[in-house]
Short mmCIF file of C-alpha atoms and ligand atoms in Angstrom, two decimals:
data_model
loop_
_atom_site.label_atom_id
_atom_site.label_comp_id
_atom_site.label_asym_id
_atom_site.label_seq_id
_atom_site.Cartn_x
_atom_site.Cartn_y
_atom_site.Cartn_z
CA UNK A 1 28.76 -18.70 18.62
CA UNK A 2 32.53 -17.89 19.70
CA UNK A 3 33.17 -16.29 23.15
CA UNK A 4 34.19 -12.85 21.27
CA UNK A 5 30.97 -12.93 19.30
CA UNK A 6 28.94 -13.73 22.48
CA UNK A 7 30.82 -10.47 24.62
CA UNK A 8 30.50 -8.19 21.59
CA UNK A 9 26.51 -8.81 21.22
CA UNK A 10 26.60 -8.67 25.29
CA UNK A 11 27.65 -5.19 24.96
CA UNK A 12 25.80 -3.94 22.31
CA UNK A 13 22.89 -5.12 23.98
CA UNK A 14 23.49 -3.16 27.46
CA UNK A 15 24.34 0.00 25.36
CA UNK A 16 20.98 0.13 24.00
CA UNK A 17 19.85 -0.68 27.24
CA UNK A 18 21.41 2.06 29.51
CA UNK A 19 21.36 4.39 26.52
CA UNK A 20 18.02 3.80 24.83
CA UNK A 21 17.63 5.55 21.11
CA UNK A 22 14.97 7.43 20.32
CA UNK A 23 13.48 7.32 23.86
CA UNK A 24 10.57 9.78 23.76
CA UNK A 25 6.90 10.23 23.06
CA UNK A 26 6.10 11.53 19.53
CA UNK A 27 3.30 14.76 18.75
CA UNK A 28 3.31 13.82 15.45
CA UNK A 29 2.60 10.09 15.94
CA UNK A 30 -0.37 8.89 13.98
CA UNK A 31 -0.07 5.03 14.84
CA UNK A 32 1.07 4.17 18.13
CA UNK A 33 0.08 0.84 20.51
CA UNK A 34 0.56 -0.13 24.04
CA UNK A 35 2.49 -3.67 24.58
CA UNK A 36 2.74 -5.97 27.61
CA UNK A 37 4.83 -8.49 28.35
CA UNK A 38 3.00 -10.25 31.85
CA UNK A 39 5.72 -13.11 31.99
CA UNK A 40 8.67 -10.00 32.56
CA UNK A 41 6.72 -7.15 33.44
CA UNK A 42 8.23 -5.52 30.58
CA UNK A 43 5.66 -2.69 29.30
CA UNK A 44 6.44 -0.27 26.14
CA UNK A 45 4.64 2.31 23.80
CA UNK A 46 5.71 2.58 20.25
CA UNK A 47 4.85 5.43 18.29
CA UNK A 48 5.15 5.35 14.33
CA UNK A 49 5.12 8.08 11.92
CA UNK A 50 3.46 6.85 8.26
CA UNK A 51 3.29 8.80 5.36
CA UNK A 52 1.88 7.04 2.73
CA UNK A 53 4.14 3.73 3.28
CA UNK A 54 7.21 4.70 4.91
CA UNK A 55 8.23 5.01 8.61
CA UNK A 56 9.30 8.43 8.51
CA UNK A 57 10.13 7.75 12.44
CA UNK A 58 9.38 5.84 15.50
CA UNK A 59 9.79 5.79 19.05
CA UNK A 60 9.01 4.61 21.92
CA UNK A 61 8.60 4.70 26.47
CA UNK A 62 8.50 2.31 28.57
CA UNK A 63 9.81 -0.42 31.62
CA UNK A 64 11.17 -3.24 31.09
CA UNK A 65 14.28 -5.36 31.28
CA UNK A 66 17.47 -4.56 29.25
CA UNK A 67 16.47 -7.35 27.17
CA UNK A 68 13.44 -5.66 25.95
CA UNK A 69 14.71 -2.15 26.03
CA UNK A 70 17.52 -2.51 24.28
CA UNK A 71 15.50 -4.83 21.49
CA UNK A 72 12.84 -1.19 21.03
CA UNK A 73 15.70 0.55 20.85
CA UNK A 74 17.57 -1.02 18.30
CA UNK A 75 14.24 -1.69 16.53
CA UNK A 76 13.34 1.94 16.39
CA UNK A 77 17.11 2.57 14.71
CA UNK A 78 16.72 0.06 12.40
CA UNK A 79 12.90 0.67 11.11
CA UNK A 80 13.17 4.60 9.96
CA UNK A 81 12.95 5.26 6.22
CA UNK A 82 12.01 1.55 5.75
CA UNK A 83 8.28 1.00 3.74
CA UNK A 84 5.90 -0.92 6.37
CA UNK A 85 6.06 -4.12 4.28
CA UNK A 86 10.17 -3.95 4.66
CA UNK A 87 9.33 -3.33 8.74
CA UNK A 88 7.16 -6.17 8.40
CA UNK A 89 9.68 -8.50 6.35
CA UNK A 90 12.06 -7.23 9.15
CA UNK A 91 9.42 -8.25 12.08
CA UNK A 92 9.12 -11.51 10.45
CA UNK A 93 12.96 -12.60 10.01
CA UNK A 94 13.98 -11.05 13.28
CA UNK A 95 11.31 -13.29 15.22
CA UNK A 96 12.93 -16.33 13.62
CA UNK A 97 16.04 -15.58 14.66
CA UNK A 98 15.03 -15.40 18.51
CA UNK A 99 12.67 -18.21 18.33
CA UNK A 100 15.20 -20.84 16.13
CA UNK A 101 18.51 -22.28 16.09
CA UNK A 102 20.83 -20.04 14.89
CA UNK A 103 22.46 -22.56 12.91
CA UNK A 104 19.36 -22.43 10.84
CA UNK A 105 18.64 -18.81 10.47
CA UNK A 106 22.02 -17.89 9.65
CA UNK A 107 20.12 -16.41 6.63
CA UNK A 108 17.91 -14.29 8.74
CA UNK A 109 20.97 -13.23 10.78
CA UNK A 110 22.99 -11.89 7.77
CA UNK A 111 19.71 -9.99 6.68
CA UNK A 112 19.12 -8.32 10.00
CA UNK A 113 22.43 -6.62 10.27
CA UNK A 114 22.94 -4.78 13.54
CA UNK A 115 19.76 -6.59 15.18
CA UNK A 116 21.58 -10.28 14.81
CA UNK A 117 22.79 -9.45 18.50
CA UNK A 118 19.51 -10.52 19.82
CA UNK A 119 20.45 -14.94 18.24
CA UNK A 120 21.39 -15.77 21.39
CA UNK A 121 17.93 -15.09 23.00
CA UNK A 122 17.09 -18.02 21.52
CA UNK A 123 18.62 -20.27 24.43
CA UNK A 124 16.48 -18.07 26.85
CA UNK A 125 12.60 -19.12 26.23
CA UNK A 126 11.54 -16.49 28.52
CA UNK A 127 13.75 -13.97 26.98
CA UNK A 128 12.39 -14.17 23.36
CA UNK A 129 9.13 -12.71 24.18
CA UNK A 130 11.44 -9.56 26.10
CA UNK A 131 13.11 -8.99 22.66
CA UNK A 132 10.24 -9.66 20.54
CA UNK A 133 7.65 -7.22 22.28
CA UNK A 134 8.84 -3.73 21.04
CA UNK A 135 8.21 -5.76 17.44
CA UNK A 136 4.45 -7.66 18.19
CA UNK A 137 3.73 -3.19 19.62
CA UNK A 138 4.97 -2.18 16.46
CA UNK A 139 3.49 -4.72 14.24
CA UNK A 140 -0.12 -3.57 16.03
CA UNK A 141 0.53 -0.11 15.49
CA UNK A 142 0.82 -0.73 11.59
CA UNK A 143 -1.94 -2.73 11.91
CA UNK A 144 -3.94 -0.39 13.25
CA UNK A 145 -4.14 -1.90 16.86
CA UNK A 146 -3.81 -0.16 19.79
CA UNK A 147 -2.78 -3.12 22.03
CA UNK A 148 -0.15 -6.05 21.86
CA UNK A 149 0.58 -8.66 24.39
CA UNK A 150 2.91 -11.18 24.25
CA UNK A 151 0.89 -14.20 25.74
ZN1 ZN B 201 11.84 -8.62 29.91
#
């Protein structure tokens, strides 16, 4: 990753983090699951509106470190409109890109658009499960789970 590429992603990234999207609770929520992330203290709610297949919208509170804020918030951004097997596609490509070498999930990069920010987690072990827990909430809540931890 070049220098620019590593400051642009840096910024995006504390954007989403002092500015969270789509940073409330949600009446019309009918999914919605608590996550915990015990190694950061990070702790979020996601709430998801289904009809039939598609996220109409989602959103979601919480504490947590920019990391993890920032990852909900681009995750809620990126999910609406999308069916909940697309969301779960999404889920599955944007965990590979935190949890491998880039190099090798260039692929799952160019696929996640916006959310490709979050490849350099990768070096941080500690910091994959702060971007990935908005996503393991989420993936409960369309499961039908009320509850997601990242241990
Ligand atoms: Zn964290």
């Amino acid at each position: 990753m070049t220098d620019d590429l590593r400051e642009l992603y840096q910024e995006v990234i504390l954007d989403h983090s002092k500015r969270p999207r789509n940073f409330h609770g949600m009446a019309e929520a009918n999914r919605s699951a608590v996550g915990h992330n015990p190694l950061c203290g990070d702790r979020v709610t996601v709430f998801v509106r289904v009809d039939g297949d598609v996220v109409r919208d989602v959103s979601f509170e919480g504490a947590g470190c920019s990391i993890s804020t920032a990852s909900a918030s681009m995750m809620t951004d990126a999910l609406k409109g999308k069916t909940t097997a697309e969301a779960g596609a999404l889920f599955a490509r944007f965990h590979q890109l935190v949890t491998a070498d880039p190099s090798k999930s260039a692929t799952a990069a160019a696929e996640l658009g916006k959310l490709a920010v979050f490849a350099g987690v990768h070096e941080f072990p500690m910091r994959v499960k702060c971007a990935s827990l908005a996503w393991h909430t989420l993936k409960a809540a369309l499961e039908g789970g009320d509850k997601a931890s990242t241990e």
